[in-house]
Coordinates of N, CA, C and O in Angstrom, one line a residue:
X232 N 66.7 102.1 68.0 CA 66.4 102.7 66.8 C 64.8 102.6 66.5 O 64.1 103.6 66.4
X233 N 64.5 101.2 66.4 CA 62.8 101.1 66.2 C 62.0 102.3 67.3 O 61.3 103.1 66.7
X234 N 62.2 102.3 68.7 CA 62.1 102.6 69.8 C 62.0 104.7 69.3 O 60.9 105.3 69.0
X235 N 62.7 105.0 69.3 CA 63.3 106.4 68.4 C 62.1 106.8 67.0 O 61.6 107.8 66.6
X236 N 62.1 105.7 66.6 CA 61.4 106.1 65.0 C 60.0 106.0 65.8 O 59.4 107.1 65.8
X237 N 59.3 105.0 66.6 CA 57.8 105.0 67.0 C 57.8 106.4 67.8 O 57.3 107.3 67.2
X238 N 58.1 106.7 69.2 CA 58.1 107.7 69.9 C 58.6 109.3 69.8 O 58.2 110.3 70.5
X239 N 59.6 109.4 68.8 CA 59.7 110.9 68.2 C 59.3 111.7 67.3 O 59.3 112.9 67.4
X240 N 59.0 111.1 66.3 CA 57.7 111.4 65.3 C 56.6 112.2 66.0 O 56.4 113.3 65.7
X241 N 56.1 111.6 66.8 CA 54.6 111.9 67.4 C 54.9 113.2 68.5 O 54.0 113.9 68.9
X242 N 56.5 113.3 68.8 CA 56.0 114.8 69.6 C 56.0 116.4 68.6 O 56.5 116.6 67.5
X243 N 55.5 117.0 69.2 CA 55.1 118.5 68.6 C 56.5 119.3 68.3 O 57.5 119.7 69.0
X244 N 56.2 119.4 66.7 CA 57.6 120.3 65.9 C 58.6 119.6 65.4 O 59.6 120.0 64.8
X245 N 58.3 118.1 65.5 CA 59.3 117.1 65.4 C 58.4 116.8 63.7 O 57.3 116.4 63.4
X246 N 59.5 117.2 62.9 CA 59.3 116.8 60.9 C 59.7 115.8 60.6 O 59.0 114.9 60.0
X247 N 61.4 115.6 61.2 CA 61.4 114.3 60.5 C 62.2 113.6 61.9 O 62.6 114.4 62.7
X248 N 62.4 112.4 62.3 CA 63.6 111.4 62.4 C 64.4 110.8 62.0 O 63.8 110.1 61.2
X249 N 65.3 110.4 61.9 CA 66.6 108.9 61.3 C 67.1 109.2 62.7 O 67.4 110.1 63.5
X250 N 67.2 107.3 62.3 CA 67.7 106.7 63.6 C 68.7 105.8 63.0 O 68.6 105.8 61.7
X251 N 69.7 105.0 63.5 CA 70.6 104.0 62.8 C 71.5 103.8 63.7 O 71.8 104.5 64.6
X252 N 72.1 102.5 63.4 CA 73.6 101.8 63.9 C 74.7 101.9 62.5 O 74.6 101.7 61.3
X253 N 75.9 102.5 63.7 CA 77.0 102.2 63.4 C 77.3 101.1 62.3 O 77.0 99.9 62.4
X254 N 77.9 101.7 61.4 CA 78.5 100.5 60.3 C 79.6 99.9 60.7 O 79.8 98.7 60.4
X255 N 80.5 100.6 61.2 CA 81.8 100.4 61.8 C 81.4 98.7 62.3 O 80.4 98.0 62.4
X256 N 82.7 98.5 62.5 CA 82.7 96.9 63.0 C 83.4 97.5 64.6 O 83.9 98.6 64.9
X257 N 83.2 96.3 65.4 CA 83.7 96.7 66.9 C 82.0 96.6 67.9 O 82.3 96.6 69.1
X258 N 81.0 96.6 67.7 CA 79.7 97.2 68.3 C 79.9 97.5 69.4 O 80.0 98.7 69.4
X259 N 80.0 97.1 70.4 CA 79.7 98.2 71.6 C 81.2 98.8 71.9 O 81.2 99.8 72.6
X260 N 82.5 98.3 71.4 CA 83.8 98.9 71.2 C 83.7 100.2 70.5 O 84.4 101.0 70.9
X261 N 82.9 100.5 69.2 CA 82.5 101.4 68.5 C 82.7 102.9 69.5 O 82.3 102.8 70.7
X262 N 83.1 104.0 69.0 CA 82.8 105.4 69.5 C 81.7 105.1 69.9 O 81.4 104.9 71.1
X263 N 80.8 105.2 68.7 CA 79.2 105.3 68.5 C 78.6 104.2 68.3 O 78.8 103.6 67.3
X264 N 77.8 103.9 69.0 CA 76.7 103.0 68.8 C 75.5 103.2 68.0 O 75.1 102.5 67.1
X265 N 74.9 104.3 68.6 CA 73.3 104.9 67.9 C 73.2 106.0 67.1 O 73.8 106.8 67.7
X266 N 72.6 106.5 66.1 CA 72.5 108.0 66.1 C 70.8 107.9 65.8 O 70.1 107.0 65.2
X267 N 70.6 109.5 66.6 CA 69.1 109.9 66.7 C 69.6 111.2 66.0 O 70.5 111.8 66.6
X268 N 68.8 111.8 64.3 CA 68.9 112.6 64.1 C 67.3 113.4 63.5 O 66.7 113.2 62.5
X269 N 67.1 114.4 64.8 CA 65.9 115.2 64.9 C 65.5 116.6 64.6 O 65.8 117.6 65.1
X270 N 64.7 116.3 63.4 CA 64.5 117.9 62.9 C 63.3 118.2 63.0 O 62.3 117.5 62.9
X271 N 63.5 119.5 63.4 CA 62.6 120.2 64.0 C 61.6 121.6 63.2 O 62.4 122.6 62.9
X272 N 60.6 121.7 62.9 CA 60.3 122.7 62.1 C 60.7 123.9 61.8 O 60.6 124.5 60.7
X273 N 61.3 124.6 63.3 CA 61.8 125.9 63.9 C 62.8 125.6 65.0 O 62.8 124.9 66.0
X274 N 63.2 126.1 64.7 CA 64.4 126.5 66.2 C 63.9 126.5 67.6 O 64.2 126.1 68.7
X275 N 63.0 127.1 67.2 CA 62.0 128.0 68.0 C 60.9 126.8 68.5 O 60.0 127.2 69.1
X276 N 61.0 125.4 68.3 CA 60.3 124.6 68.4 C 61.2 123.8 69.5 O 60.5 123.0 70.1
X277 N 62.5 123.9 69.9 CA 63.9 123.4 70.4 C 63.0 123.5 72.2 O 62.6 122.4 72.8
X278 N 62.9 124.0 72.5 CA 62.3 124.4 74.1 C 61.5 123.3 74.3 O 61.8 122.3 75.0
X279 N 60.2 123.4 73.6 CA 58.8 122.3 74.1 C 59.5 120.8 73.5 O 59.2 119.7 74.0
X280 N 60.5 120.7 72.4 CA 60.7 119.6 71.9 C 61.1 118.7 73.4 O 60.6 117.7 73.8
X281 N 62.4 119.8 73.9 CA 63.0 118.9 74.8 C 62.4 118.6 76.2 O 63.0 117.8 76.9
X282 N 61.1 119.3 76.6 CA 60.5 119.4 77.6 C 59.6 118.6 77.4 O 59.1 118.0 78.4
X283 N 59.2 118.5 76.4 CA 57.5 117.4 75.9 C 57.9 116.0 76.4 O 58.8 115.3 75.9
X284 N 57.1 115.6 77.5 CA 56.4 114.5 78.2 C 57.1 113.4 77.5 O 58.2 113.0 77.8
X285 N 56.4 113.0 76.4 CA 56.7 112.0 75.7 C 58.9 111.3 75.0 O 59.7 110.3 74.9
X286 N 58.9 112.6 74.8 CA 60.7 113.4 74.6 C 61.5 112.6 76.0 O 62.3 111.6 76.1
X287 N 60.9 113.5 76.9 CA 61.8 112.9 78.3 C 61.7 111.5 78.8 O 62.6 110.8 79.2
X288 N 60.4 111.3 78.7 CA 60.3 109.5 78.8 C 60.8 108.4 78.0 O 61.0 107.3 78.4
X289 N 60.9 109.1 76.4 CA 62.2 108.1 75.5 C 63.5 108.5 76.1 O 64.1 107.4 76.2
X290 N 64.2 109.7 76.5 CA 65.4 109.9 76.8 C 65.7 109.2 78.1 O 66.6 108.4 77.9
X291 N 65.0 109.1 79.4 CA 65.3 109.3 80.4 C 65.1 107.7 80.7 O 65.9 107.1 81.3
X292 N 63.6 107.0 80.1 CA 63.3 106.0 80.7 C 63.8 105.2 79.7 O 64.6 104.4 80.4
X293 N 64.0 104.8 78.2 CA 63.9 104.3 77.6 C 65.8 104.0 76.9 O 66.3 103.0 76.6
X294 N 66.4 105.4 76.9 CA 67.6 105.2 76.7 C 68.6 105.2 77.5 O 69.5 104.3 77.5
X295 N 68.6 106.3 78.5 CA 69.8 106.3 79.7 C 70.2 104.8 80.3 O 71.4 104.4 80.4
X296 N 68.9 103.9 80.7 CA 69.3 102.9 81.3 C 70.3 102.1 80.0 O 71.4 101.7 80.4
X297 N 69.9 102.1 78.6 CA 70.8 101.5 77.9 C 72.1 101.7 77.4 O 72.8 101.0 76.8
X298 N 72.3 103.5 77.9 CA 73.3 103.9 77.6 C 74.5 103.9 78.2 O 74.3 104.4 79.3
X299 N 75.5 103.7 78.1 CA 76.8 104.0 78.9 C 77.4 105.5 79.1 O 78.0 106.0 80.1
X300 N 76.8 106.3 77.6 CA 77.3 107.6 77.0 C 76.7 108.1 76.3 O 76.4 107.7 75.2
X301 N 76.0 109.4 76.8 CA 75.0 110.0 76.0 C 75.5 111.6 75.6 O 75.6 112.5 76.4
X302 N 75.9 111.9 74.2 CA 76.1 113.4 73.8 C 74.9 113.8 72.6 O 74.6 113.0 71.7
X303 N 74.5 114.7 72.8 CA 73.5 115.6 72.3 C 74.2 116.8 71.5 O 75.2 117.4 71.9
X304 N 73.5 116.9 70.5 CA 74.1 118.1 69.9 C 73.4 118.9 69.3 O 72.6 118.2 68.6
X305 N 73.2 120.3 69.1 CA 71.7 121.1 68.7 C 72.1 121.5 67.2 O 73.3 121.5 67.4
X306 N 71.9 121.8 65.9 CA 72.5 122.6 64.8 C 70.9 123.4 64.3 O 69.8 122.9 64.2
X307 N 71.6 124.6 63.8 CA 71.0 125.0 63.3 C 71.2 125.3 61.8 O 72.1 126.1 61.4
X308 N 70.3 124.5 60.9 CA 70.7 124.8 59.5 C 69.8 125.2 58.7 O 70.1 125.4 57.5

């Protein structure tokens, strides 16, 4: 979460972050363990968000190793 709030802020098109754990009791039994919820100025910002350097190196280096289960989901609101 800390990890999420320092490094996704700072990439381009990215407005706001929340990050958090599960309230549920169970922790790593839980469905969900993390949520990263990322808004973006434009839709249209969706492309460079997920390609920006910085993006792929929290996703790739930073969480996969910790994850067991990773789903992503895009909305447009």
């Amino acid at each position: 979460v800390a990890e999420a709030r320092a490094v996704l802020p700072r990439v381009p098109g990215v407005v706001a972050v929340q990050a958090g754990v599960a309230l549920t009791e169970g922790g790593s039994d839980a469905a969900w363990d993390v949520l990263f919820d990322v808004t973006l100025a434009s839709p249209d910002d969706y492309p460079a968000y997920r390609d920006d350097p910085a993006h792929r190196a929290f996703v790739e280096a930073y969480v996969a190793p910790r994850a067991a289960a990773r789903k992503a989901w895009n909305f447009s609101i």
